[in-house]
Short mmCIF file of C-alpha atoms and ligand atoms in Angstrom, two decimals:
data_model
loop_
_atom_site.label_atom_id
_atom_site.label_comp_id
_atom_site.label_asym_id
_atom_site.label_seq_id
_atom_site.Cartn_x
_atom_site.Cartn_y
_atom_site.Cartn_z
CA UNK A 1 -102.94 65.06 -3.02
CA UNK A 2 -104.61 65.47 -6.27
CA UNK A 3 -103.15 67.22 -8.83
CA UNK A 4 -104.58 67.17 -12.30
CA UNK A 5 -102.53 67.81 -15.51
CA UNK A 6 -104.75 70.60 -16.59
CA UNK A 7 -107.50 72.29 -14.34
CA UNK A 8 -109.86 74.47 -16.53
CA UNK A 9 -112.51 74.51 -13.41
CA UNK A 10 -109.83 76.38 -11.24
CA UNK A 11 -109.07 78.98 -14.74
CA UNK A 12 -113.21 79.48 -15.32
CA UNK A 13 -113.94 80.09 -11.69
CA UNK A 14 -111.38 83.01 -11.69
CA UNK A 15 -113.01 84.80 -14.92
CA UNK A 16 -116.27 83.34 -14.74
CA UNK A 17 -118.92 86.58 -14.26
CA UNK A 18 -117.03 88.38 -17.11
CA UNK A 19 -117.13 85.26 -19.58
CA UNK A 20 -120.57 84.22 -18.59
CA UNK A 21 -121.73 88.14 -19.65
CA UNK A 22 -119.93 88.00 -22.76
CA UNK A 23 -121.84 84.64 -23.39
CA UNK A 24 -124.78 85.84 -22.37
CA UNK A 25 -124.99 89.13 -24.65
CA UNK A 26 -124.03 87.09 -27.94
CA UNK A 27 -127.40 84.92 -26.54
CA UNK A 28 -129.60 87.83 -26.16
CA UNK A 29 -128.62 89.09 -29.92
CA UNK A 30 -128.69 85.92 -31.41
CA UNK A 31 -125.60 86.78 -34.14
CA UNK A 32 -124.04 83.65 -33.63
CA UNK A 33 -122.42 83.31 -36.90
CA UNK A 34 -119.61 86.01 -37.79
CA UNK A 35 -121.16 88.52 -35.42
CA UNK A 36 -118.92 90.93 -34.44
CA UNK A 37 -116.71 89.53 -31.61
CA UNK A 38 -114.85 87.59 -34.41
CA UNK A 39 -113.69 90.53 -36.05
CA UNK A 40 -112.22 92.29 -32.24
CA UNK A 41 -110.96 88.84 -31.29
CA UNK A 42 -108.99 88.73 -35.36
CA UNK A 43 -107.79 92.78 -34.55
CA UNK A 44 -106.32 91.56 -30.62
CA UNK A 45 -104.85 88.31 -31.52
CA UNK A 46 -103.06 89.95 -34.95
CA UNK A 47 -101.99 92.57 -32.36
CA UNK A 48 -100.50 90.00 -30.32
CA UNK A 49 -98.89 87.92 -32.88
CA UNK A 50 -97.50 90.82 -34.13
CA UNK A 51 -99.25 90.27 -37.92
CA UNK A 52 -101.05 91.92 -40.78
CA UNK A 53 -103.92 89.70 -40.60
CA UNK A 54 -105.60 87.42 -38.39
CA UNK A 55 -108.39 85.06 -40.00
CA UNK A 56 -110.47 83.33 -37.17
CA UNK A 57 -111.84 79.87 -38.77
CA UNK A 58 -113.07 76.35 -37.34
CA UNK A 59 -110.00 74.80 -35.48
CA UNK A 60 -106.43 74.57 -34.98
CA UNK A 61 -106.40 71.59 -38.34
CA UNK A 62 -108.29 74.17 -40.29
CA UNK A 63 -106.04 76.83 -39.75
CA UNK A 64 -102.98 74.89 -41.32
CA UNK A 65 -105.85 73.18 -43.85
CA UNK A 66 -106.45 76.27 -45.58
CA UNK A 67 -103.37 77.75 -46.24
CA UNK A 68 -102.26 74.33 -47.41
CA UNK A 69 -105.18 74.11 -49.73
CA UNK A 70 -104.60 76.97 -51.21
CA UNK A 71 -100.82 75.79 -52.74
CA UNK A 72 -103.40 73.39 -54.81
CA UNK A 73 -100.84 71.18 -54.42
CA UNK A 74 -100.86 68.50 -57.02
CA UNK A 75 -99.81 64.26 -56.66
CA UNK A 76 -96.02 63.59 -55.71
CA UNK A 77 -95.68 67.59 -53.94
CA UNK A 78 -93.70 67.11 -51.11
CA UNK A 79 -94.58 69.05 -47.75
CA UNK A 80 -91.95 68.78 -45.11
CA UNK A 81 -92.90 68.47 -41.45
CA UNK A 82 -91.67 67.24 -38.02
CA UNK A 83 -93.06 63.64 -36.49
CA UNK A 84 -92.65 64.43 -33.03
CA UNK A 85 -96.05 67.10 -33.10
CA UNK A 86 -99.71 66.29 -32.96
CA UNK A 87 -101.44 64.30 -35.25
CA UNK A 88 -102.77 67.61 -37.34
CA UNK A 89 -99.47 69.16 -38.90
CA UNK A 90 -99.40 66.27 -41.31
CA UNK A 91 -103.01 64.86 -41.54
CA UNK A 92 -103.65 67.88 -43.21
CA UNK A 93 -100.66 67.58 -45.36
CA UNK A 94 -102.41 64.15 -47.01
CA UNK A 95 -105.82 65.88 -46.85
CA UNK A 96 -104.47 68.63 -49.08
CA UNK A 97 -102.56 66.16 -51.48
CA UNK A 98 -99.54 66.42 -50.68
CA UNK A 99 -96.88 64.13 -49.47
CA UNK A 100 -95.48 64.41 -45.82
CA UNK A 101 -92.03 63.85 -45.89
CA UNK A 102 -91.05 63.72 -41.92
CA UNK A 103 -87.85 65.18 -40.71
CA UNK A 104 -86.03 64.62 -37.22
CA UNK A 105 -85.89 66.89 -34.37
CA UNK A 106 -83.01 69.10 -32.10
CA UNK A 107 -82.73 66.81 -29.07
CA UNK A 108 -82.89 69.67 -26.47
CA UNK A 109 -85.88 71.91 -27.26
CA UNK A 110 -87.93 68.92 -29.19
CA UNK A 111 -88.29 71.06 -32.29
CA UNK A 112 -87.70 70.21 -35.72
CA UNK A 113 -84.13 70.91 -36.46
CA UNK A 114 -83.83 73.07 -39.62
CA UNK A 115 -80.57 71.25 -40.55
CA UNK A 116 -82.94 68.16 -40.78
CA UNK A 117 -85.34 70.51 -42.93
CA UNK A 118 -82.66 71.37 -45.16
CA UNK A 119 -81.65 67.53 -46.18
CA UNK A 120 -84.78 66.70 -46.83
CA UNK A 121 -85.19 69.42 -49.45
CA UNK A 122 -85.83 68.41 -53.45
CA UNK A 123 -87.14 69.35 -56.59
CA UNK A 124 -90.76 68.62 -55.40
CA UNK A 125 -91.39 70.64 -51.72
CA UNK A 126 -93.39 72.97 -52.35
CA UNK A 127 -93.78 74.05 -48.56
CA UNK A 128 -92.23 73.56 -44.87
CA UNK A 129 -94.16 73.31 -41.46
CA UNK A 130 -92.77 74.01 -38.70
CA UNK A 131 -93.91 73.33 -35.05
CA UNK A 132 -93.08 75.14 -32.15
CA UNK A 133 -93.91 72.58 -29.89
CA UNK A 134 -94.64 72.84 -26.32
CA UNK A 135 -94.77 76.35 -26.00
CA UNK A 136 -91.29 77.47 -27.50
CA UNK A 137 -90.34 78.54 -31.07
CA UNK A 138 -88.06 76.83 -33.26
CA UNK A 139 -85.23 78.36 -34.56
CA UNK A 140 -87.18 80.46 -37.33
CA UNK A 141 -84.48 82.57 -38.62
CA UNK A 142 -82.34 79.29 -39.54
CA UNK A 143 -85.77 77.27 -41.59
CA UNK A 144 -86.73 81.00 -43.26
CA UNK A 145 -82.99 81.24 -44.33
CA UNK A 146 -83.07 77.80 -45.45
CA UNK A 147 -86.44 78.29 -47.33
CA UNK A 148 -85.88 81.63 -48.23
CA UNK A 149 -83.29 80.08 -50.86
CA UNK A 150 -85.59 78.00 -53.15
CA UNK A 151 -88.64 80.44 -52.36
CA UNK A 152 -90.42 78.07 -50.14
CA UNK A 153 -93.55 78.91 -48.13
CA UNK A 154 -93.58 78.20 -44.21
CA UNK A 155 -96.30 77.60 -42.21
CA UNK A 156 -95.62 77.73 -38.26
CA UNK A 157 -98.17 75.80 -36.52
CA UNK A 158 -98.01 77.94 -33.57
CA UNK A 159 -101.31 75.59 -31.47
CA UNK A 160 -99.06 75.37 -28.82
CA UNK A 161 -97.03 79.08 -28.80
CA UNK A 162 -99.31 81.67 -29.13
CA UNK A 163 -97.55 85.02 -27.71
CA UNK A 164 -94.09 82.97 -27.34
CA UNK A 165 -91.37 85.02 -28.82
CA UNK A 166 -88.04 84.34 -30.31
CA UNK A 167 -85.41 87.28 -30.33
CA UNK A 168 -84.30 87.17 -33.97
CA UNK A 169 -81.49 89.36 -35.13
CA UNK A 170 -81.74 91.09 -31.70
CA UNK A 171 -86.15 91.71 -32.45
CA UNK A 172 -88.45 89.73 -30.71
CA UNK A 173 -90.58 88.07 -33.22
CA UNK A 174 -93.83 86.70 -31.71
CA UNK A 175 -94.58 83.14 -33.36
CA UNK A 176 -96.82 83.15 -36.40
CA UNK A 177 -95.03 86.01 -37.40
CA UNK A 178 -92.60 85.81 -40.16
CA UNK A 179 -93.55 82.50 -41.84
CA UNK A 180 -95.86 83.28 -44.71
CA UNK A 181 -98.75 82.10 -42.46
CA UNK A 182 -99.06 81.32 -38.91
CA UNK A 183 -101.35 79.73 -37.54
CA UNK A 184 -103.23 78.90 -33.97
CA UNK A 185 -105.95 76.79 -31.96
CA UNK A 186 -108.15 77.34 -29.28
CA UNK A 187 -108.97 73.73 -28.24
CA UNK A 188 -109.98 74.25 -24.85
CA UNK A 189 -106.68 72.90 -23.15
CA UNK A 190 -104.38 75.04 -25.17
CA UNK A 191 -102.89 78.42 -23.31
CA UNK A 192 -105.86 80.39 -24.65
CA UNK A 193 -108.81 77.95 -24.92
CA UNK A 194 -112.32 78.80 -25.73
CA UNK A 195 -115.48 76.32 -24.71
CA UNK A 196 -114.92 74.10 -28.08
CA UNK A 197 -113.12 74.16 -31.19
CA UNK A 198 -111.80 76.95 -32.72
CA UNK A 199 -108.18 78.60 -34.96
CA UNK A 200 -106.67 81.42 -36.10
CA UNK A 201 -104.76 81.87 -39.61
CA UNK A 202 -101.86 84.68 -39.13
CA UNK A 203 -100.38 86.43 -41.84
CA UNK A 204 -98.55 89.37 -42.99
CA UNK A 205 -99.64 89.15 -47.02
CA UNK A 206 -102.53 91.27 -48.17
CA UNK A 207 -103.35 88.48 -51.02
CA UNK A 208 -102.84 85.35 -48.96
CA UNK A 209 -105.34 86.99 -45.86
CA UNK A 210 -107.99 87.57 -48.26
CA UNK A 211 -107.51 84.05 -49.81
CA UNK A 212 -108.23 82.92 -46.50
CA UNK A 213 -111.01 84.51 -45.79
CA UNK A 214 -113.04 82.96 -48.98
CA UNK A 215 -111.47 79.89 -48.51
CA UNK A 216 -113.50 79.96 -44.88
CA UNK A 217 -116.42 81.04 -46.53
CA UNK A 218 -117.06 78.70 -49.30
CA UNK A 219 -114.97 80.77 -51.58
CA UNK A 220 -116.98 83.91 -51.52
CA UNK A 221 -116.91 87.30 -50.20
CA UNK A 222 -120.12 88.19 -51.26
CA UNK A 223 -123.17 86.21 -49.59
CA UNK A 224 -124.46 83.29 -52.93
CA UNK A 225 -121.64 84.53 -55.24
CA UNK A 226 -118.37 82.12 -55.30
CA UNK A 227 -115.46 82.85 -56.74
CA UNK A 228 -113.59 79.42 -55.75
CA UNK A 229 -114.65 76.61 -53.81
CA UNK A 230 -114.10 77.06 -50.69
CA UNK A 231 -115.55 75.28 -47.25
CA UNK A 232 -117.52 76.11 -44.03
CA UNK A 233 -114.92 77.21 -41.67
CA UNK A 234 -115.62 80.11 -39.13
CA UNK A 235 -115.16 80.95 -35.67
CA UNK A 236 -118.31 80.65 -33.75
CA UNK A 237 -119.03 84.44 -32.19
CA UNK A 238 -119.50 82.18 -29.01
CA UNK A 239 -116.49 81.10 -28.92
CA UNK A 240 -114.98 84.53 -29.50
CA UNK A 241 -116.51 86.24 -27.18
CA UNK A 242 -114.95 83.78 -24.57
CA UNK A 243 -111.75 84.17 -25.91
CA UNK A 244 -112.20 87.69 -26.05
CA UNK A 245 -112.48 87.65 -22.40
CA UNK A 246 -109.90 85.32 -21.53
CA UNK A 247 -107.04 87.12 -24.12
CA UNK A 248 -106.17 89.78 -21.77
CA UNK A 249 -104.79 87.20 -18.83
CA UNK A 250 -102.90 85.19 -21.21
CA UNK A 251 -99.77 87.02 -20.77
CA UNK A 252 -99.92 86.64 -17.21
CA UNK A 253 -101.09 83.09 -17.61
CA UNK A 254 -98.04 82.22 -19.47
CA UNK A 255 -95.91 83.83 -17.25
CA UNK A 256 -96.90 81.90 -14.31
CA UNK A 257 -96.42 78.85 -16.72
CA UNK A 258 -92.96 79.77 -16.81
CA UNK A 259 -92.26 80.14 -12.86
CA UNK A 260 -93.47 77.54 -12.20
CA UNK A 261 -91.60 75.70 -15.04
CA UNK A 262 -88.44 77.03 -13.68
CA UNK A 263 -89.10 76.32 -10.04
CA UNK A 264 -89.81 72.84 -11.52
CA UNK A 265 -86.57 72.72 -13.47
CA UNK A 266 -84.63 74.15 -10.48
CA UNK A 267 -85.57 71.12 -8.67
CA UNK A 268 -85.11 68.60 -10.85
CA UNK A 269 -81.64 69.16 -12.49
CA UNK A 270 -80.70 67.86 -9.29
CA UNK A 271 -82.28 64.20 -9.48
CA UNK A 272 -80.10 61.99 -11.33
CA UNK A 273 -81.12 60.83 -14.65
CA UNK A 274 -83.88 63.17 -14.94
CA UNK A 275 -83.72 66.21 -18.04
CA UNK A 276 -85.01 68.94 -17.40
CA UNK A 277 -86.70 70.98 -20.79
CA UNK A 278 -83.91 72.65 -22.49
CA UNK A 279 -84.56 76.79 -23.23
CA UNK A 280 -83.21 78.07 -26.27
CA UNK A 281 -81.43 81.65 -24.70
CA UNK A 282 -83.32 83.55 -27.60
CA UNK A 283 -86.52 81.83 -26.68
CA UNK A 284 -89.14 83.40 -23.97
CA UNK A 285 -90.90 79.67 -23.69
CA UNK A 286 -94.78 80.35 -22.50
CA UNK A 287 -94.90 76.29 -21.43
CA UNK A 288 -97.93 74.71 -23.39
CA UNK A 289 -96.30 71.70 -21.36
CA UNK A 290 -93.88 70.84 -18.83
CA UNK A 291 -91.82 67.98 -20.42
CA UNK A 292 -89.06 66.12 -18.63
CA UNK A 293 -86.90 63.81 -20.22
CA UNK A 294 -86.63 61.11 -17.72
CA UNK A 295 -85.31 57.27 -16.93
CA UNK A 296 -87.97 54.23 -16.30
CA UNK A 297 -90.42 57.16 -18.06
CA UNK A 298 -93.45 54.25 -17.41
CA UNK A 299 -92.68 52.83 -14.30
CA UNK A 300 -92.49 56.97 -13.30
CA UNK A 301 -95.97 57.40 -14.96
CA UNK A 302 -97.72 54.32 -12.67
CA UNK A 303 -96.11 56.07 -9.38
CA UNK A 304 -97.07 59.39 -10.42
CA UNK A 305 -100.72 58.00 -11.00
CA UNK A 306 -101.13 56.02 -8.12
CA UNK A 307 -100.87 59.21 -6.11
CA UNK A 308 -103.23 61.34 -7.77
CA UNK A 309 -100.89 63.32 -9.95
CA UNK A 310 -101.95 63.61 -13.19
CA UNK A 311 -99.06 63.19 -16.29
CA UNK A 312 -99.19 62.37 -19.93
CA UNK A 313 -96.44 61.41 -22.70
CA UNK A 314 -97.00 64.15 -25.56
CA UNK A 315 -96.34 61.98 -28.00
CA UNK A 316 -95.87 58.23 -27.45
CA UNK A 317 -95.99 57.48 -31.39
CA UNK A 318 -94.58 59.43 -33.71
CA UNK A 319 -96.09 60.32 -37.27
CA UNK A 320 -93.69 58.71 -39.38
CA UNK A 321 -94.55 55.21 -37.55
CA UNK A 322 -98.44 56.01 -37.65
CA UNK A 323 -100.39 53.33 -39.26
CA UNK A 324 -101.74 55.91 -41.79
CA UNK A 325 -98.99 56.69 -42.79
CA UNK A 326 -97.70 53.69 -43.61
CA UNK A 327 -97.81 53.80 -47.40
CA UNK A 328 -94.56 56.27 -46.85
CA UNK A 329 -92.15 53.89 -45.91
CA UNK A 330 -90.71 54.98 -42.97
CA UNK A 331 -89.35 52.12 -40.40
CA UNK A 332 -88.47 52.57 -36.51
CA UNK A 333 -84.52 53.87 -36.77
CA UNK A 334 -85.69 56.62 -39.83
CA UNK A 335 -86.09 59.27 -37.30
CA UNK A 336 -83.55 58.55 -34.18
CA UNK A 337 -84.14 61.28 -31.97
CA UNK A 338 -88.02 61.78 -32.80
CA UNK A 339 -87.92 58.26 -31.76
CA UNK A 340 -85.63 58.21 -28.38
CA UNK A 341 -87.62 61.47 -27.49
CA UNK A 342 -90.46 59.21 -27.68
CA UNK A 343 -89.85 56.93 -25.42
CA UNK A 344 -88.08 58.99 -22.97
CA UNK A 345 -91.00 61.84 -22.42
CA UNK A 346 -93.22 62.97 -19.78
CA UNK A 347 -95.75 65.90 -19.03
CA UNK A 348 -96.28 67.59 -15.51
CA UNK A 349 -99.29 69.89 -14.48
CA UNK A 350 -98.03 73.03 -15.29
CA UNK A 351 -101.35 75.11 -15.57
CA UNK A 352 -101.42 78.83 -13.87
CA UNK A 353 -103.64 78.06 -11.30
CA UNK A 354 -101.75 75.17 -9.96
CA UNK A 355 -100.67 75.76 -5.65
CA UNK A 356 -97.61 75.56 -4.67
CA UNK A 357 -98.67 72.89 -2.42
CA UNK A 358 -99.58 71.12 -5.68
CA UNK A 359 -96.03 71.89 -7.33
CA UNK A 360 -94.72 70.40 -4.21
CA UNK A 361 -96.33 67.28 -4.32
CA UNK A 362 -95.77 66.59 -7.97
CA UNK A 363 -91.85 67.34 -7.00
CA UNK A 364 -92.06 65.05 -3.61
CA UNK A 365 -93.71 62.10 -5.90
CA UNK A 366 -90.85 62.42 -8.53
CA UNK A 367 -87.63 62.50 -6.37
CA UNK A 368 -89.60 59.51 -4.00
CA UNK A 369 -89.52 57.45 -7.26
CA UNK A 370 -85.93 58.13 -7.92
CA UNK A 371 -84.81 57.61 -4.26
CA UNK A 372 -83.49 61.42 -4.43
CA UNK A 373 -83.95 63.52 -2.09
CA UNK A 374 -84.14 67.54 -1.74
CA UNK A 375 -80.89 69.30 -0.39
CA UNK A 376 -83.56 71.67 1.68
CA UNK A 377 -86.58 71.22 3.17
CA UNK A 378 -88.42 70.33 0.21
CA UNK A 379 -89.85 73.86 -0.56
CA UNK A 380 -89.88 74.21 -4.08
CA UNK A 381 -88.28 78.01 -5.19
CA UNK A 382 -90.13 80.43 -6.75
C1 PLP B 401 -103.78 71.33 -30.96
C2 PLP B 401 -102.85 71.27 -32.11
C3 PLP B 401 -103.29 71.36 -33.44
C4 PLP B 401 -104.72 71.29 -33.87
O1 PLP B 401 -105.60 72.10 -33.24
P1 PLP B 401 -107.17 71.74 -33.15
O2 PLP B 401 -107.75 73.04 -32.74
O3 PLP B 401 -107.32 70.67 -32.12
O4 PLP B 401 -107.63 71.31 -34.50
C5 PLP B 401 -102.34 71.40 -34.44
N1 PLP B 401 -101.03 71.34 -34.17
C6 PLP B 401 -100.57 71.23 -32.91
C7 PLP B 401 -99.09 71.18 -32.68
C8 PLP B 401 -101.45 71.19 -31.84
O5 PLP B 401 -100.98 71.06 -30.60
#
């Protein structure tokens, strides 16, 4: 059977007269730049995120760009990050100046550990980002106690986590929240993708929202006058008028996510070897990916493949050992369990729209490889 890691053909045909309508009417008006979808898209997703401010601008790298940018950070600032996260938490570190200084990760949940964060503290960092990778935040009230010490910023590069929450204090905080910006993507395979690029800068300060918002357009408010320099970065109207009609599923979207997650993980803690994604308790995980920490992870990979079932490692190289980044010094052994995570790692198709039939070929395919089998009839639960 086939089963594809992501299927955005099976999500468009379920929403497709709506979103081709909304398309349609931004065509027949011809506003395509700042018309007025970005603004009700900014108002829904800040309602969401639970935040001040939303700032709609060109991408997911953007969105952690400009608030970066706007530290002016000068030669030898240090900006501390995790390695095990996509390429774009620390490319835009360098592109803003500073120095990346890579920190290790909690072996259970895959996010950076803010014990880790703390070390790695000196004179120099002048700001913290934090991922919550794969769909589940990291332990926020730990890194904002942490930075909250030496007044340090923190950015929460929620790409993967939009509308995941983390009970903090017994209050469930919605990620992008209570850093001192948040901030989000709509790449087209993230839980709320539009038909291109596209990001989202959260934010609870007045000063820092309005900052953004020149920063996006070439560092004016007013049209020819410029106060800074700023850059061409703006949410299509296109683009929010998709998401605008796709943002009202995405709770229900990530809930299936996280059925089928735990139907997954209900089979697979039985299969020797095989790790199932830890939760954090706290945590209400909306599954950007399914990730299993698992034996032979390559050999797995081929067999999965060879029958049709799609699977990916998220991420076989981690920053710190990035050819780019060379000039930092890092060596394999600086970042242990960044490192074991990377070898160990897989993906499963986890999208809302996958069938159970699907689910239960993905599970068949895994336990064949291990020579396990099912203690029922193979029927996945849930
Ligand atoms: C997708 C992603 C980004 C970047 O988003 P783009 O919209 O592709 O620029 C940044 N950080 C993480 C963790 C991501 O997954």
């Amino acid at each position: 059977m086939n089963v594809p890691l992501l299927d955005l053909r099976a999500q468009h045909a379920t929403i497709k007269d709506a979103v081709m309508a909304a398309v349609n009417s931004v065509i027949e008006r011809q506003q395509f730049i700042m018309g007025p979808e970005v603004g009700q898209l900014e108002v829904a997703v800040a309602k969401l995120s639970q935040v001040k401010h939303a700032i709609g601008c060109a991408s997911g790298t953007d969105a952690i760009l400009l608030p970066l940018w706007s530290l002016d950070l000068q030669p030898g600032d240090e900006v501390i990050a995790p390695a095990f996260t996509f390429f774009a938490t620390a490319g835009t570190i360098h592109n803003t100046g500073g120095t990346p200084v890579f920190v290790d990760i909690e072996p259970g949940t895959f996010n950076v550990s803010a014990e880790a964060i703390e070390a790695a503290i000196t004179p120099r960092t002048r700001a913290i980002v934090v991922v919550h990778l794969f769909g589940q935040m990291a332990a926020m009230e730990k890194i904002l106690a942490v930075a909250a010490k030496r007044g340090i910023p923190v950015i929460e590069d929620a790409a993967q986590a939009i509308g995941a929450r983390r009970r903090m204090d017994g209050v469930w905080r919605a990620a992008g929240e209570t850093g001192w910006a948040g901030t989000l993507s709509f790449f087209p395979s993230k839980n709320l993708g539009g038909w291109g690029d596209g990001g989202m800068i959260l934010t609870q300060d007045d000063a820092t929202a309005a900052r953004m918002r020149s920063l996006r357009l070439h560092g004016g408010t007013r049209q020819y006058h410029h106060d800074e320099v700023g850059t061409n970065s703006r949410l299509d109207t296109l683009q929010a008028a998709v998401l605008l009609v796709k943002l009202p599923y995405l709770s229900g979207w990530s809930a299936a996510r996280r059925a089928k997650s735990l139907a997954y993980s209900a089979e697979f803690g039985s299969v020797p070897g095989v790790i199932p994604p830890a939760v954090d308790p706290d945590n209400e995980h909306i599954f950007h990916q399914y990730t299993l920490r698992v034996p032979r992870r390559d050999a797995l990979m081929e067999h999965l493949k060879a029958r049709g079932i799609g699977c990916a490692v998220y991420y076989p190289l981690a920053l710190h050992l990035q050819p780019c980044f060379e000039y930092l010094g890092y060596r394999p052994g600086s970042l242990p369990v960044t490192e074991r995570a990377m070898a160990e790692v897989v993906s499963l198709p986890v999208y809302p729209e996958l069938t159970e039939a699907q689910q239960e070929a993905v599970v068949g395919a895994v336990r064949e490889f291990y020579g396990s089998t099912s203690g029922d009839d193979g029927h996945v639960a849930g």
